[in-house]
Short mmCIF file of C-alpha atoms and ligand atoms in Angstrom, two decimals:
data_model
loop_
_atom_site.label_atom_id
_atom_site.label_comp_id
_atom_site.label_asym_id
_atom_site.label_seq_id
_atom_site.Cartn_x
_atom_site.Cartn_y
_atom_site.Cartn_z
CA MET H 2 14.28 -11.21 3.25
CA VAL H 3 11.10 -11.37 5.32
CA ASP H 4 10.10 -13.88 8.17
CA LEU H 5 6.11 -13.84 7.79
CA ASN H 6 6.05 -17.19 9.77
CA GLY H 7 7.95 -15.87 12.96
CA GLN H 8 5.54 -12.87 13.04
CA TYR H 9 2.59 -15.08 12.56
CA ARG H 10 3.54 -17.22 15.55
CA LYS H 11 3.40 -14.35 17.79
CA ILE H 12 -0.03 -13.37 16.73
CA ARG H 13 -1.28 -16.93 15.90
CA TRP H 14 -4.07 -17.23 18.34
CA GLN H 15 -5.71 -13.68 17.45
CA VAL H 16 -5.41 -14.13 13.76
CA ASN H 17 -6.84 -17.80 13.83
CA ARG H 18 -9.83 -16.64 15.97
CA GLU H 19 -10.45 -13.77 13.80
CA ILE H 20 -10.22 -15.79 10.58
CA LYS H 21 -12.72 -18.32 12.27
CA LYS H 22 -15.02 -15.66 12.98
CA VAL H 23 -15.25 -14.67 9.26
CA ILE H 24 -15.91 -18.33 8.06
CA LYS H 25 -18.62 -18.73 10.59
CA SER H 26 -20.14 -15.44 9.56
CA SER H 27 -20.11 -16.54 5.76
CA SER H 28 -19.65 -12.88 5.05
CA PHE H 29 -16.74 -13.07 2.80
CA ILE H 30 -17.10 -10.00 0.48
CA ASN H 31 -17.70 -6.68 2.32
CA GLY H 32 -18.32 -7.97 5.60
CA PRO H 33 -18.71 -5.81 8.50
CA ILE H 34 -15.07 -6.61 9.51
CA VAL H 35 -14.00 -4.56 6.26
CA LYS H 36 -15.97 -1.53 7.55
CA GLU H 37 -14.22 -2.04 10.98
CA PHE H 38 -10.83 -2.19 9.34
CA GLN H 39 -11.68 0.98 7.27
CA LYS H 40 -12.62 2.80 10.57
CA ASN H 41 -9.51 1.61 12.50
CA LEU H 42 -7.15 2.78 9.51
CA GLN H 43 -8.78 6.02 9.19
CA GLU H 44 -8.33 6.48 12.96
CA TYR H 45 -4.62 5.29 12.86
CA LEU H 46 -3.89 7.73 9.71
CA ASN H 47 -5.90 10.51 10.94
CA VAL H 48 -7.58 10.83 7.40
CA ARG H 49 -11.49 11.33 6.66
CA HIS H 50 -11.74 8.57 4.27
CA VAL H 51 -10.19 5.05 3.68
CA ILE H 52 -11.37 2.89 0.64
CA PRO H 53 -10.29 -0.50 0.85
CA CYS H 54 -9.52 -2.31 -2.58
CA ALA H 55 -7.96 -5.27 -3.92
CA ASN H 56 -4.15 -4.29 -4.10
CA GLY H 57 -1.77 -1.32 -4.30
CA THR H 58 -1.77 -1.33 -8.02
CA ASP H 59 -5.55 -0.97 -8.41
CA ALA H 60 -5.50 1.66 -5.63
CA LEU H 61 -3.27 3.82 -7.96
CA GLN H 62 -5.29 3.19 -11.11
CA ILE H 63 -8.67 3.99 -9.14
CA ALA H 64 -6.91 7.08 -7.62
CA LEU H 65 -6.18 8.27 -11.28
CA MET H 66 -9.54 7.38 -12.87
CA ALA H 67 -11.20 9.56 -10.12
CA LEU H 68 -9.27 12.54 -11.27
CA ASP H 69 -11.39 13.13 -14.69
CA LEU H 70 -8.26 12.95 -16.90
CA LYS H 71 -8.19 13.03 -20.65
CA LYS H 72 -6.08 10.81 -22.94
CA GLY H 73 -2.48 12.23 -23.34
CA ASP H 74 -2.84 14.30 -19.86
CA GLU H 75 0.91 14.21 -18.40
CA ILE H 76 1.63 12.51 -15.06
CA ILE H 77 4.83 13.34 -13.38
CA THR H 78 6.42 10.82 -11.42
CA THR H 79 9.67 9.26 -10.24
CA ASN H 80 11.83 7.08 -12.52
CA PHE H 81 12.72 4.62 -9.65
CA SER H 82 10.01 2.63 -8.19
CA PHE H 83 8.05 -0.56 -8.63
CA ALA H 84 6.33 -1.02 -11.86
CA SER H 85 2.87 -0.27 -10.48
CA THR H 86 3.55 3.35 -10.42
CA ILE H 87 4.17 3.81 -14.06
CA GLU H 88 2.06 0.90 -15.39
CA VAL H 89 -1.38 2.30 -14.23
CA ILE H 90 -0.30 5.77 -16.05
CA LEU H 91 0.28 3.78 -19.34
CA LEU H 92 -2.80 1.61 -18.96
CA LEU H 93 -5.14 4.65 -18.73
CA GLY H 94 -3.76 5.94 -21.78
CA LEU H 95 -1.98 8.97 -19.89
CA LYS H 96 1.63 10.22 -20.57
CA PRO H 97 4.23 9.27 -17.89
CA VAL H 98 6.77 12.20 -17.42
CA ILE H 99 9.52 10.78 -15.34
CA VAL H 100 11.88 12.60 -13.08
CA ASP H 101 15.45 11.48 -11.75
CA ILE H 102 16.02 10.88 -8.21
CA ASP H 103 17.71 12.35 -5.31
CA PRO H 104 20.93 10.22 -4.82
CA ARG H 105 21.01 10.18 -1.09
CA THR H 106 17.19 9.00 -0.75
CA PHE H 107 16.51 7.34 -3.99
CA ASN H 108 13.29 9.46 -3.88
CA ILE H 109 11.98 11.91 -6.68
CA ASP H 110 14.03 14.91 -6.64
CA PRO H 111 11.65 17.62 -6.35
CA SER H 112 14.00 20.32 -7.90
CA LEU H 113 13.69 18.82 -11.15
CA ILE H 114 10.08 18.66 -11.24
CA ASN H 115 9.48 22.31 -12.45
CA ASN H 116 11.41 21.79 -15.72
CA LYS H 117 8.97 18.83 -16.63
CA ILE H 118 5.75 20.96 -16.11
CA THR H 119 3.75 21.79 -19.18
CA GLU H 120 0.27 22.91 -19.91
CA ARG H 121 -0.84 19.27 -20.00
CA SER H 122 0.54 18.42 -16.59
CA LYS H 123 -2.26 17.24 -14.39
CA VAL H 124 -0.91 15.12 -11.48
CA ILE H 125 2.55 14.23 -9.66
CA ILE H 126 2.57 10.62 -8.21
CA PRO H 127 5.60 10.86 -5.70
CA VAL H 128 6.42 7.45 -4.03
CA HIS H 129 7.76 7.22 -0.60
CA LEU H 130 10.23 4.62 -1.47
CA PHE H 131 11.63 2.09 0.81
CA GLY H 132 9.75 3.36 3.64
CA GLN H 133 11.04 6.92 3.85
CA SER H 134 8.69 10.00 2.99
CA CYS H 135 9.67 11.75 -0.04
CA ARG H 136 10.25 15.62 0.08
CA ILE H 137 6.55 16.00 -0.18
CA GLU H 138 6.24 19.61 1.31
CA GLU H 139 8.12 21.02 -1.70
CA ILE H 140 6.07 18.72 -4.09
CA ILE H 141 2.93 19.98 -2.57
CA GLU H 142 4.14 23.65 -3.09
CA ILE H 143 5.03 22.94 -6.80
CA ALA H 144 1.52 21.35 -7.16
CA ASN H 145 -0.28 24.19 -5.55
CA LYS H 146 1.45 26.81 -7.83
CA ASN H 147 0.94 24.88 -11.01
CA ASN H 148 -2.87 23.40 -9.97
CA LEU H 149 -1.69 19.90 -10.11
CA GLN H 150 -3.15 17.10 -7.99
CA VAL H 151 -0.90 14.84 -5.80
CA ILE H 152 -1.49 11.13 -5.51
CA GLU H 153 1.05 9.70 -3.02
CA ASP H 154 2.30 6.18 -3.60
CA ASN H 155 2.53 5.12 0.01
CA ALA H 156 2.81 1.29 -0.77
CA GLN H 157 6.26 1.01 1.02
CA ALA H 158 5.89 3.56 3.95
CA LEU H 159 2.77 2.82 5.84
CA GLY H 160 3.14 4.31 9.23
CA SER H 161 5.99 6.99 8.24
CA GLN H 162 5.53 10.46 9.52
CA TYR H 163 6.62 13.31 7.28
CA LYS H 164 7.94 16.32 9.39
CA PHE H 165 7.14 19.87 7.74
CA SER H 166 9.25 22.73 7.98
CA ASN H 167 7.09 24.13 11.08
CA SER H 168 7.68 20.62 12.99
CA GLU H 169 4.41 19.54 12.41
CA LYS H 170 4.28 15.88 11.37
CA GLN H 171 1.52 14.16 9.27
CA MET H 172 1.32 10.62 8.26
CA THR H 173 2.45 9.84 4.69
CA GLY H 174 -0.22 9.05 2.46
CA THR H 175 -2.55 11.64 3.87
CA ILE H 176 -0.64 14.81 2.74
CA GLY H 177 -1.81 14.81 -0.87
CA ASP H 178 -5.12 14.73 -2.67
CA ILE H 179 -5.04 11.04 -2.54
CA GLY H 180 -2.80 8.32 -1.05
CA THR H 181 -2.60 4.78 -1.92
CA THR H 182 -1.15 1.68 -0.30
CA SER H 183 -0.82 -1.99 -0.79
CA PHE H 184 -1.31 -4.75 1.82
CA PHE H 185 1.12 -7.27 -0.12
CA PRO H 186 2.40 -9.59 2.47
CA SER H 187 6.00 -8.40 2.48
CA LYS H 188 4.93 -4.75 3.04
CA ASN H 189 5.17 -2.94 6.42
CA LEU H 190 1.41 -3.93 6.92
CA GLY H 191 0.83 -7.01 5.08
CA CYS H 192 -1.97 -9.43 4.87
CA TYR H 193 -1.98 -12.89 3.95
CA GLY H 194 -2.87 -12.39 0.06
CA ASP H 195 -3.54 -9.32 -1.78
CA GLY H 196 -4.95 -6.24 -0.51
CA GLY H 197 -4.78 -2.35 -0.92
CA ALA H 198 -6.38 0.92 0.19
CA ILE H 199 -6.94 4.68 -0.87
CA PHE H 200 -6.85 7.42 1.45
CA THR H 201 -8.40 11.03 1.07
CA ASN H 202 -9.56 14.04 3.00
CA SER H 203 -11.91 14.90 0.23
CA ASP H 204 -15.52 13.73 0.48
CA ASN H 205 -16.14 14.26 -3.08
CA LEU H 206 -13.07 12.06 -4.35
CA ALA H 207 -13.97 9.55 -1.65
CA TYR H 208 -17.58 9.23 -3.07
CA LYS H 209 -16.25 8.83 -6.41
CA MET H 210 -13.67 6.30 -5.60
CA ARG H 211 -16.14 4.05 -3.54
CA GLY H 212 -18.18 3.94 -6.72
CA ILE H 213 -15.30 3.16 -9.18
CA VAL H 214 -14.18 0.22 -6.85
CA ASN H 215 -17.71 -1.04 -7.26
CA HIS H 216 -18.20 -1.28 -10.94
CA GLY H 217 -19.18 2.67 -11.24
CA MET H 218 -22.18 1.73 -9.03
CA TYR H 219 -23.82 4.60 -6.84
CA GLU H 220 -27.14 2.75 -6.67
CA ARG H 221 -27.50 -0.71 -7.13
CA TYR H 222 -27.56 -1.85 -10.68
CA TYR H 223 -27.29 1.73 -11.89
CA HIS H 224 -23.92 2.10 -13.27
CA ASP H 225 -22.83 5.93 -13.66
CA GLU H 226 -19.51 5.30 -15.09
CA ILE H 227 -17.07 2.57 -16.10
CA GLY H 228 -15.48 1.15 -12.79
CA VAL H 229 -13.72 -1.90 -11.75
CA ASN H 230 -13.91 -4.65 -9.48
CA SER H 231 -11.61 -4.16 -6.69
CA ARG H 232 -12.35 -5.34 -2.96
CA LEU H 233 -10.43 -6.29 0.20
CA ASP H 234 -11.90 -9.54 1.12
CA SER H 235 -13.34 -10.00 4.67
CA MET H 236 -10.67 -12.71 5.59
CA GLN H 237 -7.80 -10.20 4.69
CA ALA H 238 -9.43 -7.33 6.63
CA ALA H 239 -9.83 -9.45 9.67
CA ILE H 240 -6.13 -10.28 9.75
CA LEU H 241 -5.19 -6.62 8.91
CA ASN H 242 -7.26 -5.63 11.85
CA VAL H 243 -5.28 -7.63 13.96
CA LYS H 244 -1.96 -6.62 12.63
CA LEU H 245 -2.66 -2.75 12.53
CA LYS H 246 -2.60 -2.85 16.21
CA TYR H 247 1.07 -3.86 16.03
CA LEU H 248 2.15 -1.50 13.13
CA ASP H 249 3.91 1.04 15.22
CA LYS H 250 5.65 -1.72 17.05
CA TYR H 251 6.70 -3.48 13.94
CA ASN H 252 7.93 -0.44 12.23
CA LYS H 253 10.00 0.29 15.53
CA SER H 254 11.45 -2.96 15.23
CA ARG H 255 12.59 -2.24 11.57
CA GLN H 256 14.12 1.09 12.69
CA GLN H 257 15.99 -0.87 15.46
CA SER H 258 17.34 -3.46 13.23
CA ALA H 259 18.38 -0.53 10.79
CA HIS H 260 20.14 1.31 13.80
CA LEU H 261 22.19 -2.38 14.31
CA TYR H 262 23.06 -2.66 10.69
CA ASN H 263 24.31 1.36 10.74
CA GLN H 264 26.46 0.65 13.74
CA ALA H 265 28.06 -2.15 12.22
CA PHE H 266 28.89 -0.66 8.90
CA GLU H 267 29.97 2.62 10.76
CA LYS H 268 33.79 1.86 9.86
CA VAL H 269 33.37 0.26 6.46
CA GLU H 270 34.47 2.97 4.07
CA LYS H 271 33.11 1.56 0.96
CA ILE H 272 29.71 1.07 2.50
CA GLN H 273 27.11 3.89 2.58
CA THR H 274 24.11 3.07 4.91
CA PRO H 275 20.59 4.64 4.14
CA PHE H 276 20.51 8.57 4.46
CA VAL H 277 17.64 9.72 6.72
CA GLU H 278 16.58 12.98 5.58
CA SER H 279 14.20 14.21 8.10
CA ASP H 280 13.81 12.74 11.72
CA ILE H 281 13.59 9.03 12.62
CA ASP H 282 9.89 8.58 12.38
CA SER H 283 10.23 9.52 8.57
CA HIS H 284 11.70 6.37 7.64
CA VAL H 285 10.16 2.81 8.50
CA TYR H 286 12.59 0.89 6.41
CA HIS H 287 10.32 -1.21 3.96
CA GLN H 288 14.06 -1.86 2.71
CA TYR H 289 17.35 -1.30 3.86
CA THR H 290 19.31 -0.51 1.17
CA LEU H 291 23.15 0.03 1.15
CA LYS H 292 25.13 1.56 -1.69
CA VAL H 293 28.45 0.36 -2.46
CA PRO H 294 30.72 1.07 -5.38
CA SER H 295 29.45 -0.15 -8.44
CA GLU H 296 32.52 -2.48 -9.22
CA PHE H 297 31.94 -4.37 -5.98
CA ARG H 298 27.96 -4.62 -5.92
CA ASP H 299 27.71 -7.90 -8.13
CA SER H 300 30.71 -9.69 -6.49
CA LEU H 301 29.23 -8.54 -3.05
CA ALA H 302 25.80 -10.04 -4.04
CA GLU H 303 27.43 -13.29 -5.19
CA HIS H 304 29.49 -13.46 -1.81
CA LEU H 305 25.84 -13.42 0.07
CA SER H 306 24.42 -15.89 -2.00
CA LYS H 307 27.45 -18.23 -1.27
CA ASN H 308 26.76 -17.71 2.43
CA ASN H 309 23.13 -18.18 2.11
CA ILE H 310 22.05 -14.65 2.96
CA PRO H 311 19.19 -13.31 0.97
CA PHE H 312 19.53 -10.03 -0.54
CA GLY H 313 17.64 -7.84 -3.33
CA ILE H 314 18.29 -5.49 -6.11
CA TYR H 315 15.71 -2.84 -5.93
CA TYR H 316 15.69 -2.03 -8.93
CA PRO H 317 17.93 -3.12 -11.58
CA LEU H 318 16.78 -0.43 -13.83
CA GLY H 319 15.00 3.08 -14.00
CA PHE H 320 11.68 3.04 -15.77
CA HIS H 321 13.37 4.91 -18.81
CA GLU H 322 15.32 1.70 -19.49
CA GLN H 323 12.55 -0.93 -18.77
CA LYS H 324 11.35 -2.74 -22.41
CA ALA H 325 7.81 -2.23 -21.77
CA TYR H 326 7.86 1.52 -20.99
CA LYS H 327 10.60 2.35 -23.23
CA GLN H 328 9.27 5.34 -25.20
CA GLU H 329 10.74 7.87 -27.40
CA PHE H 330 9.90 10.57 -24.92
CA PHE H 331 12.27 9.21 -22.45
CA SER H 332 15.96 10.55 -22.95
CA ASP H 333 18.71 8.62 -21.13
CA LYS H 334 20.46 11.94 -20.43
CA ASP H 335 17.78 12.81 -18.18
CA PHE H 336 18.53 10.25 -15.80
CA PRO H 337 22.39 10.34 -14.61
CA VAL H 338 21.42 9.74 -11.05
CA THR H 339 19.36 6.75 -11.59
CA ASN H 340 21.84 5.34 -14.18
CA LYS H 341 24.56 5.29 -11.45
CA ILE H 342 22.33 4.24 -8.55
CA LYS H 343 20.95 1.23 -10.11
CA ASP H 344 24.54 -0.65 -10.10
CA GLN H 345 25.17 0.60 -6.42
CA VAL H 346 22.12 -0.64 -4.48
CA ILE H 347 21.73 -3.83 -2.40
CA SER H 348 18.91 -4.39 -0.12
CA LEU H 349 19.73 -6.71 3.04
CA PRO H 350 17.05 -8.80 4.87
CA MET H 351 14.57 -6.34 6.73
CA HIS H 352 11.40 -7.44 8.74
CA THR H 353 9.97 -7.38 12.09
CA GLU H 354 11.59 -10.52 13.40
CA LEU H 355 15.34 -9.98 12.76
CA SER H 356 17.50 -11.18 15.81
CA ARG H 357 20.74 -9.56 16.74
CA LYS H 358 22.29 -12.74 15.95
CA GLN H 359 21.24 -12.80 12.50
CA ILE H 360 22.23 -9.21 12.07
CA ASN H 361 25.64 -9.66 13.45
CA HIS H 362 25.95 -12.66 11.17
CA ILE H 363 24.73 -10.84 8.13
CA THR H 364 27.08 -7.82 8.91
CA ASN H 365 30.07 -9.94 9.78
CA THR H 366 29.66 -11.55 6.38
CA ILE H 367 29.43 -8.45 4.59
CA ILE H 368 32.35 -6.66 6.54
CA SER H 369 34.60 -9.85 5.74
CA PHE H 370 34.04 -9.17 1.93
CA PHE H 371 35.34 -5.85 2.16
CA GLU H 372 38.44 -6.77 4.33
C1 PLP G 9 4.12 -2.95 -4.00
C2 PLP G 9 3.97 -1.58 -4.57
C3 PLP G 9 2.87 -1.32 -5.49
C4 PLP G 9 1.66 -2.27 -5.77
O1 PLP G 9 1.20 -3.20 -4.84
P1 PLP G 9 0.42 -4.47 -5.05
O2 PLP G 9 -0.27 -4.57 -4.02
O3 PLP G 9 1.48 -5.44 -5.36
O4 PLP G 9 -0.38 -4.19 -6.28
C5 PLP G 9 2.75 -0.28 -5.79
N1 PLP G 9 3.66 0.75 -5.57
C6 PLP G 9 4.89 0.49 -5.07
C7 PLP G 9 5.87 1.55 -4.58
C8 PLP G 9 4.97 -0.79 -4.38
O5 PLP G 9 6.05 -1.04 -3.71
#
């Protein structure tokens, strides 16, 4: 699904040099390189504050911890995402209120949010799934009307730009009150281990979250609140600093691969290629996900396995059906779209090193299945 080694080979010299520098400095935690990366990411995203942390799940948890919520407060989010998005809500004793998705983009359907708002609603967590920004403008509007805060889960869409109705563009993750991301190796900007970051334009929230990531400590050994230990280590920051320079190039290359896939599947009636809602920069293809009729999905997967072509089923279930989160307040009839989509999706190899030859091989193998 990814080719991290191929990518490394092209930047090996720089990465090795930067790692050696960190080892030589012995400044493994909170070294100057972490600050440098923080500054570079702030500039790239055009956001006032970046707070590095240990991973994308922590980033979401810390964002929620910063909002002074009470047990039982309601957090509205999508029903179709990676586990982290709902997990942190439940871990903090908050109540997840999950919303069905847009069948074209797999992102939260903003038109279904209003019905879910109660006097206990406090936050909306939209996810920019598979690399495509969700309809964040509508979500912000709903949030403003109802006095809710917005945390964008941007783990899959770093570098994506949302185009507002006035044609202005803004980086996803910097539009809501707080944005979060993950530097897990396979993400669009990945390190060589775990890593994450939180973004905000609010000085107050940034101050608060800088304390929370560091045991609630604002003055050395004085703990003003219960925090966590969540750090990005210097080695990962050094690697990310090298790779950040290439992020736009990496995302372009994903978009080009998606274009080649789209062209190849154009005439295959049973395949629906990814729908891009806004303009091209709004989708950075963390995943390239097809929809096929549900009766063909599993046999197509088997056909790919037989031909040694990797694929992924993201995600086999909506949150409402997962054993761990299944709660009496989820009702199956609220999720007709997720229930249909989960049996239609199949994601193909998508990364920065895909060659035309590999794409031809993958698309020919799939087309032959449908012939
Ligand atoms: C990967 C991911 C996360 C979590 O990131 P980790 O760094 O693995 O903790 C959160 N949300 C979404 C949507 C993700 O894809």
